[in-house]
CSV table of C-alpha atoms in Angstrom, one decimal:
chain,number,residue,atom,x,y,z
A,1,MET,CA,0.4,-0.1,0.0
A,2,THR,CA,0.8,3.5,-1.0
A,3,PRO,CA,1.7,5.3,2.3
A,4,VAL,CA,-0.5,8.3,3.1
A,5,ALA,CA,2.6,10.5,5.0
A,6,VAL,CA,5.8,11.8,2.9
A,7,GLY,CA,8.8,12.2,5.6
A,8,VAL,CA,9.8,11.9,9.5
A,9,HIS,CA,10.5,15.0,11.7
A,10,LEU,CA,12.5,13.9,14.9
A,11,VAL,CA,11.5,16.5,17.7
A,12,GLY,CA,14.5,16.5,19.1
A,13,SER,CA,15.7,14.2,22.1
A,14,ILE,CA,17.5,10.9,21.3
A,15,CYS,CA,17.5,7.8,23.5
A,16,GLY,CA,20.4,5.6,23.6
A,17,ALA,CA,22.6,8.2,22.5
A,18,PRO,CA,24.8,9.6,24.7
A,19,THR,CA,26.2,12.3,22.3
A,20,THR,CA,25.8,14.2,19.6
A,21,ILE,CA,27.7,12.0,17.3
A,22,ASP,CA,25.7,9.0,18.3
A,23,ALA,CA,22.5,10.7,17.7
A,24,ILE,CA,23.2,12.3,14.6
A,25,THR,CA,24.8,9.0,13.0
A,26,LYS,CA,22.0,7.2,14.5
A,27,VAL,CA,19.1,9.0,12.7
A,28,SER,CA,21.3,9.3,9.9
A,29,GLN,CA,21.7,5.4,9.2
A,30,ASN,CA,18.3,4.8,9.9
A,31,LEU,CA,16.6,7.4,8.2
A,32,PRO,CA,19.3,8.7,5.3
A,33,ASN,CA,16.2,9.6,3.1
A,34,HIS,CA,13.4,10.7,5.1
A,35,VAL,CA,14.2,14.0,7.0
A,36,SER,CA,15.2,17.2,6.3
A,37,ARG,CA,16.7,18.3,9.9
A,38,ILE,CA,18.2,16.3,12.4
A,39,PRO,CA,18.9,17.5,16.2
A,40,ASP,CA,21.9,16.9,18.1
A,41,GLY,CA,19.7,14.6,20.6
A,42,GLU,CA,19.7,16.7,23.3
A,43,PRO,CA,22.4,14.2,25.0
A,44,ALA,CA,23.9,14.3,28.7
A,45,HIS,CA,22.9,17.0,31.0
A,46,ARG,CA,20.4,18.0,28.5
A,47,ALA,CA,18.2,14.7,28.5
A,48,SER,CA,15.5,15.5,30.8
A,49,PHE,CA,14.2,18.7,28.8
A,50,ILE,CA,14.7,22.1,30.6
A,51,ARG,CA,15.7,20.7,34.5
A,52,TRP,CA,19.2,21.8,33.2
A,53,GLN,CA,17.9,25.2,33.2
A,54,ARG,CA,17.4,25.3,37.1
A,55,ASP,CA,21.3,26.1,37.0
A,56,VAL,CA,20.8,29.4,35.2
A,57,PHE,CA,19.4,30.9,38.3
A,58,LYS,CA,22.0,29.5,40.4
A,59,GLN,CA,23.2,33.1,41.6
A,60,CYS,CA,19.9,33.2,43.5
A,61,PRO,CA,18.5,30.2,44.2
A,62,ALA,CA,15.6,31.5,46.2
A,63,ALA,CA,14.2,32.6,42.6
A,64,LEU,CA,12.9,28.5,42.2
A,65,ARG,CA,10.1,26.7,42.4
A,66,THR,CA,10.2,23.8,44.9
A,67,TYR,CA,9.1,20.2,44.5
A,68,ASP,CA,8.2,17.1,46.5
A,69,ALA,CA,9.2,14.0,45.4
A,70,SER,CA,5.9,13.5,43.2
A,71,PHE,CA,7.1,16.8,41.5
A,72,ASN,CA,4.1,18.5,43.2
A,73,SER,CA,5.0,22.1,43.6
A,74,VAL,CA,5.8,22.8,47.5
A,75,PRO,CA,3.9,25.9,49.0
A,76,GLN,CA,6.7,28.7,49.6
A,77,PRO,CA,6.1,31.8,51.5
A,78,THR,CA,4.7,35.0,49.8
A,79,LEU,CA,7.7,37.5,48.8
A,80,SER,CA,7.2,40.6,49.7
A,81,SER,CA,8.0,43.8,47.2
A,82,GLU,CA,11.3,44.3,48.9
A,83,GLU,CA,12.5,40.7,48.3
A,84,ILE,CA,11.3,40.4,44.4
A,85,GLN,CA,13.0,43.6,44.1
A,86,ASN,CA,16.3,42.3,45.5
A,87,ILE,CA,16.2,38.7,44.3
A,88,ILE,CA,15.6,40.3,40.5
A,89,ALA,CA,18.5,42.4,40.9
A,90,GLN,CA,20.7,39.3,41.7
A,91,LEU,CA,19.8,37.8,38.6
A,92,SER,CA,20.1,40.9,36.3
A,93,SER,CA,23.7,40.8,37.2
A,94,PRO,CA,25.4,39.3,35.5
A,95,PRO,CA,22.6,38.8,32.7
A,96,LEU,CA,21.5,35.5,32.6
A,97,HIS,CA,22.7,32.9,30.4
A,98,THR,CA,20.7,29.9,29.1
A,99,GLY,CA,23.7,27.8,27.8
A,100,TYR,CA,21.7,26.9,24.5
A,101,ASP,CA,24.2,28.7,22.4
A,102,ASP,CA,27.1,27.1,24.0
A,103,ALA,CA,25.8,23.6,23.2
A,104,THR,CA,24.6,24.4,19.9
A,105,ILE,CA,27.8,25.8,18.5
A,106,GLU,CA,29.7,22.8,20.0
A,107,SER,CA,26.8,20.2,18.5
A,108,TYR,CA,27.2,21.9,14.8
A,109,ALA,CA,31.0,21.1,14.5
A,110,ASP,CA,30.0,17.6,15.1
A,111,PHE,CA,27.4,17.8,12.8
A,112,ARG,CA,29.4,19.5,10.1
A,113,ARG,CA,32.4,16.9,10.8
A,114,LEU,CA,29.7,14.4,10.1
A,115,ARG,CA,28.5,16.0,6.7
A,116,ASP,CA,32.0,16.1,5.6
A,117,GLN,CA,32.4,12.7,6.2
A,118,GLY,CA,29.4,11.8,4.3
A,119,ILE,CA,27.4,10.3,7.2
A,120,VAL,CA,24.9,13.4,7.1
A,121,PRO,CA,23.5,13.9,3.7
A,122,ARG,CA,23.9,17.0,2.0
A,123,GLY,CA,21.2,19.2,2.2
A,124,VAL,CA,19.8,18.1,5.4
A,125,LYS,CA,19.5,20.9,8.4
A,126,PHE,CA,20.8,20.9,11.6
A,127,LEU,CA,17.7,21.5,13.9
A,128,VAL,CA,18.2,23.1,17.3
A,129,ALA,CA,15.4,22.6,19.6
A,130,LEU,CA,14.4,25.6,22.3
A,131,PRO,CA,12.1,25.7,24.9
A,132,SER,CA,9.8,28.4,24.9
A,133,VAL,CA,10.4,31.3,27.7
A,134,MET,CA,7.1,30.4,29.1
A,135,VAL,CA,7.9,27.0,30.1
A,136,VAL,CA,11.3,27.3,31.7
A,137,THR,CA,9.5,30.4,33.6
A,138,CYS,CA,7.6,27.5,35.2
A,139,LEU,CA,10.2,26.4,37.4
A,140,ILE,CA,10.2,30.1,39.1
A,141,ARG,CA,8.3,30.5,42.1
A,142,ASP,CA,5.1,32.4,42.2
A,143,GLY,CA,5.3,36.1,42.7
A,144,LEU,CA,8.9,36.3,40.4
A,145,GLN,CA,7.5,35.2,37.2
A,146,PRO,CA,6.4,38.3,35.4
A,147,GLU,CA,10.0,39.9,36.3
A,148,VAL,CA,12.1,36.9,35.6
A,149,GLU,CA,10.0,36.0,32.2
A,150,LYS,CA,11.5,39.3,31.0
A,151,LEU,CA,15.2,38.4,31.9
A,152,TYR,CA,14.8,34.8,30.5
A,153,GLU,CA,13.3,36.1,27.4
A,154,ALA,CA,16.2,38.6,26.8
A,155,ALA,CA,18.9,35.6,27.4
A,156,MET,CA,16.8,33.9,24.9
A,157,LEU,CA,17.1,36.3,22.4
A,158,ARG,CA,20.7,36.8,22.7
A,159,ASP,CA,21.6,33.3,22.5
A,160,ILE,CA,19.5,33.3,19.5
A,161,ALA,CA,20.9,36.2,17.8
A,162,ARG,CA,24.7,34.3,19.0
A,163,ILE,CA,23.9,31.2,17.3
A,164,GLU,CA,22.8,32.8,14.2
A,165,ALA,CA,25.9,34.5,14.2
A,166,SER,CA,27.9,31.0,14.8
A,167,ILE,CA,26.5,28.9,12.1
A,168,PRO,CA,25.4,29.3,8.3
A,169,HIS,CA,22.0,30.1,7.8
A,170,GLU,CA,21.7,27.6,5.3
A,171,ASP,CA,22.6,24.7,7.7
A,172,LEU,CA,20.2,25.9,10.3
A,173,ALA,CA,16.5,25.3,11.5
A,174,LEU,CA,15.5,26.7,14.8
A,175,GLN,CA,12.4,24.7,16.4
A,176,PHE,CA,10.6,26.0,19.9
A,177,ASP,CA,9.2,23.4,22.0
A,178,VAL,CA,5.8,24.7,23.1
A,179,ALA,CA,5.6,22.5,26.2
A,180,GLY,CA,4.1,24.6,28.7
A,181,GLU,CA,1.2,26.7,27.1
A,182,PHE,CA,-1.5,24.2,26.5
A,183,MET,CA,-1.6,22.6,29.6
A,184,THR,CA,-2.3,26.6,30.8
A,185,LEU,CA,-4.7,26.9,27.7
A,186,GLU,CA,-6.3,23.6,28.9
A,187,GLY,CA,-6.8,25.0,32.8
A,188,SER,CA,-4.2,22.1,33.8
A,189,TYR,CA,-2.2,23.9,36.1
A,190,TRP,CA,-0.3,21.1,37.7
A,191,PRO,CA,2.2,21.2,38.8
A,192,HIS,CA,3.1,24.6,38.0
A,193,PHE,CA,1.4,25.9,34.8
A,194,ALA,CA,-0.8,28.7,36.2
A,195,PRO,CA,-0.7,32.0,33.9
A,196,TRP,CA,0.8,34.9,35.5
A,197,TRP,CA,-1.0,36.9,32.6
A,198,SER,CA,-4.3,37.9,31.1
A,199,PRO,CA,-6.0,37.5,29.1
A,200,VAL,CA,-4.5,33.8,28.6
A,201,LYS,CA,-4.8,33.0,25.0
A,202,GLU,CA,-3.8,36.1,23.8
A,203,GLY,CA,-0.8,36.2,25.8
A,204,VAL,CA,0.5,32.6,24.9
A,205,VAL,CA,-0.1,33.7,21.3
A,206,GLU,CA,2.0,37.1,21.6
A,207,ARG,CA,4.5,35.3,23.5
A,208,LEU,CA,5.2,32.6,20.5
A,209,VAL,CA,5.0,35.0,17.9
A,210,LYS,CA,7.8,37.3,19.7
A,211,LEU,CA,10.1,34.2,19.7
A,212,GLY,CA,9.4,33.2,16.1
A,213,SER,CA,9.8,36.5,14.3
A,214,ALA,CA,13.0,36.8,16.2
A,215,VAL,CA,14.6,34.3,13.9
A,216,SER,CA,16.2,35.8,10.4
A,217,GLY,CA,13.7,35.2,7.5
A,218,ASP,CA,16.3,32.9,6.0
A,219,ILE,CA,16.6,30.4,8.5
A,220,GLU,CA,14.0,27.9,8.8
A,221,MET,CA,11.9,28.0,11.9
A,222,GLY,CA,9.2,25.6,13.2
A,223,TYR,CA,7.1,25.4,16.5
A,224,HIS,CA,6.6,21.6,18.5
A,225,PHE,CA,3.4,22.0,20.2
A,226,CYS,CA,3.1,19.5,23.1
A,227,TYR,CA,1.3,17.9,25.8
A,228,GLY,CA,4.0,16.8,28.1
A,229,ASP,CA,5.8,13.8,28.8
A,230,MET,CA,6.5,13.1,32.2
A,231,GLN,CA,6.8,9.6,32.8
A,232,ASN,CA,6.0,8.9,29.2
A,233,LYS,CA,2.5,10.4,30.3
A,234,HIS,CA,0.4,13.5,28.5
A,235,PHE,CA,-0.4,16.3,32.2
A,236,VAL,CA,-3.7,16.2,30.3
A,237,GLU,CA,-4.9,14.4,27.3
A,238,PRO,CA,-6.1,16.6,24.3
A,239,LYS,CA,-9.7,16.5,23.7
A,240,ASN,CA,-8.7,16.8,19.8
A,241,VAL,CA,-6.2,19.0,17.6
A,242,GLY,CA,-8.7,21.7,17.9
A,243,LEU,CA,-7.3,23.8,20.3
A,244,MET,CA,-3.6,23.3,18.7
A,245,VAL,CA,-5.0,24.1,15.1
A,246,GLU,CA,-6.8,27.6,16.5
A,247,ILE,CA,-3.5,28.6,18.2
A,248,ALA,CA,-1.3,27.5,15.2
A,249,GLY,CA,-3.8,29.7,13.3
A,250,MET,CA,-3.4,32.9,15.5
A,251,VAL,CA,0.5,32.5,15.5
A,252,PHE,CA,1.0,32.1,11.8
A,253,GLU,CA,-1.5,35.1,11.0
A,254,GLU,CA,1.1,37.1,12.9
A,255,VAL,CA,4.6,35.3,12.3
A,256,LYS,CA,3.9,34.8,8.4
A,257,LYS,CA,3.6,38.9,8.4
A,258,THR,CA,7.5,38.9,8.5
A,259,ARG,CA,8.7,35.4,8.0
A,260,GLU,CA,7.7,31.8,7.0
A,261,VAL,CA,6.7,29.2,9.5
A,262,ASN,CA,8.6,26.1,7.9
A,263,TRP,CA,6.8,23.7,9.7
A,264,LEU,CA,4.4,22.5,12.9
A,265,HIS,CA,4.4,19.4,15.1
A,266,MET,CA,1.3,18.0,16.9
A,267,PRO,CA,1.0,15.1,19.3
A,268,VAL,CA,-1.5,12.4,18.6
A,269,PRO,CA,-2.2,10.0,21.7
A,270,LYS,CA,-1.7,6.2,20.7
A,271,ALA,CA,-5.5,5.6,21.5
A,272,ARG,CA,-6.9,8.4,19.2
A,273,ASP,CA,-7.5,7.0,15.7
A,274,ASP,CA,-10.6,8.2,15.5
A,275,VAL,CA,-12.4,10.8,12.7
A,276,ALA,CA,-13.5,13.3,16.0
A,277,TYR,CA,-9.9,13.8,16.8
A,278,PHE,CA,-8.6,14.7,13.4
A,279,VAL,CA,-11.7,16.7,12.4
A,280,PRO,CA,-10.2,20.2,13.1
A,281,LEU,CA,-7.5,19.8,10.9
A,282,LYS,CA,-9.6,20.8,8.3
A,283,ASP,CA,-9.6,24.1,9.5
A,284,LEU,CA,-5.4,24.4,9.8
A,285,VAL,CA,-4.5,26.6,6.7
A,286,LEU,CA,-1.0,25.8,6.4
A,287,GLY,CA,0.1,27.4,3.1
A,288,LYS,CA,3.9,26.5,2.7
A,289,THR,CA,4.2,25.2,6.4
A,290,GLU,CA,5.0,21.3,6.7
A,291,LEU,CA,2.9,19.3,8.8
A,292,TYR,CA,4.2,16.6,11.4
A,293,LEU,CA,1.7,14.6,13.2
A,294,GLY,CA,3.1,12.8,16.0
A,295,LEU,CA,1.4,9.6,15.6
A,296,VAL,CA,4.2,7.3,15.7
A,297,HIS,CA,4.2,5.2,18.6
A,298,ALA,CA,6.9,2.5,19.3
A,299,GLY,CA,5.6,-1.3,19.1
A,300,ASP,CA,2.3,-0.2,17.3
A,301,GLU,CA,2.9,-0.2,13.6
A,302,GLU,CA,-0.8,-0.9,12.8
A,303,GLY,CA,-1.8,1.6,14.7
A,304,THR,CA,0.2,4.4,13.8
A,305,LYS,CA,-0.9,3.3,9.9
A,306,ARG,CA,-4.7,3.8,11.1
A,307,ARG,CA,-3.9,7.0,12.4
A,308,ALA,CA,-2.0,8.2,9.4
A,309,GLU,CA,-5.0,7.2,7.2
A,310,VAL,CA,-7.7,8.9,9.1
A,311,ALA,CA,-5.3,12.0,9.8
A,312,ALA,CA,-5.0,12.3,5.7
A,313,ARG,CA,-8.9,12.5,5.5
A,314,PHE,CA,-8.8,16.1,7.2
A,315,VAL,CA,-5.4,17.3,6.6
A,316,GLN,CA,-5.7,20.3,4.0
A,317,ALA,CA,-2.5,19.9,2.4
A,318,ALA,CA,-0.9,17.9,-0.6
A,319,LYS,CA,1.3,15.9,1.9
A,320,PHE,CA,2.1,15.4,5.8
A,321,GLY,CA,4.9,13.9,7.5
A,322,ILE,CA,5.1,12.0,10.8
A,323,ALA,CA,6.9,11.8,14.1
A,324,THR,CA,6.7,10.6,17.4
A,325,GLU,CA,4.4,12.9,20.0
A,326,CYS,CA,7.7,13.9,21.7
A,327,GLY,CA,11.5,13.7,22.4
A,328,LEU,CA,12.4,10.4,22.8
A,329,GLY,CA,15.4,11.5,25.5
A,330,ARG,CA,13.4,9.9,28.4
A,331,SER,CA,12.2,6.5,26.6
A,332,PRO,CA,14.0,3.0,26.9
A,333,PRO,CA,17.0,2.8,24.4
A,334,GLU,CA,15.2,-0.5,22.7
A,335,ILE,CA,12.2,2.2,21.5
A,336,PHE,CA,14.5,3.8,18.9
A,337,GLU,CA,14.5,1.1,16.7
A,338,SER,CA,11.0,0.4,16.9
A,339,VAL,CA,10.2,3.9,16.2
A,340,MET,CA,12.7,3.9,13.2
A,341,LYS,CA,11.1,0.9,11.7
A,342,ILE,CA,7.7,2.3,12.0
A,343,SER,CA,8.5,5.5,10.5
A,344,LYS,CA,9.9,4.0,7.4
A,345,ALA,CA,7.2,1.7,6.9
A,346,VAL,CA,4.1,4.4,7.3
A,347,ALA,CA,6.1,7.8,5.8
A,348,ALA,CA,7.4,7.6,2.1
A,349,PRO,CA,11.1,8.9,1.7
A,350,ILE,CA,11.2,12.6,0.7
A,351,SER,CA,14.3,11.9,-1.7
């Protein structure tokens, strides 16, 4: 049977790959003709998504939210205005540095070396996955978030500028991991997704537009919409893709005034091969944006095919690609082989 999908997207982290070289090599060898972009796998200390960003605030640990062993937020004393001012002053000098620029530049050197050796196909871009500012600010205790968000946003924009200055634009693709916003929009505030702005929906869109618009127009840029992946579970189950379609449309309307959105990724739960989940895709106006649906689930080739076939009935584009729901960094190493096998079986190559 002819595959209904074309191409595969790797969301970011790769399991069973302790180094960037391991991750890029594994992807290149398994999907040589299916991917347009390859991430560095987010190895070592970056394997747990944003947890390593707590170190960004080490100059003032009092700024951080505290948790119990089950990752529930632990109540902390309300901060006075004076305490807030003192903490913000400590975090302002020296300026915050996320470290994503250093990691990216180091990993790109490995990517280029592997490309020169013929392991990475020519024309494939180096994918850099960056968290949204909002999801990192969720690590900050209540009362500080509005001001810390400004500091962290400035740090992220500095890092994007340095990445752009350090890597040839034709080699680069930047992805923003929208990994907290949908819990906020769904009203699921555990453990730390309560908004500190209003109106909520418009504030989410404004933040995503600002990040996307900060990327130079000659660099590919896309968004990974996420419902969480803690212990391989969502924080809340999406009712369908409707909310994601709505937010994408609002973001596209603004960002595309100045640049293209090159791709969009949306998750598809394993149990959702029903029409109701995918129907809202008919309202998603993609234009030149590539759509990747995260419907690949390890050990479930037949289910993956079903999900792709149902989705194909509603996608308003000549083609769409497939992916896993989220990054694979926290998955058992043996998952990778199954994901690669299923991806090749369900999606046609792009070249």
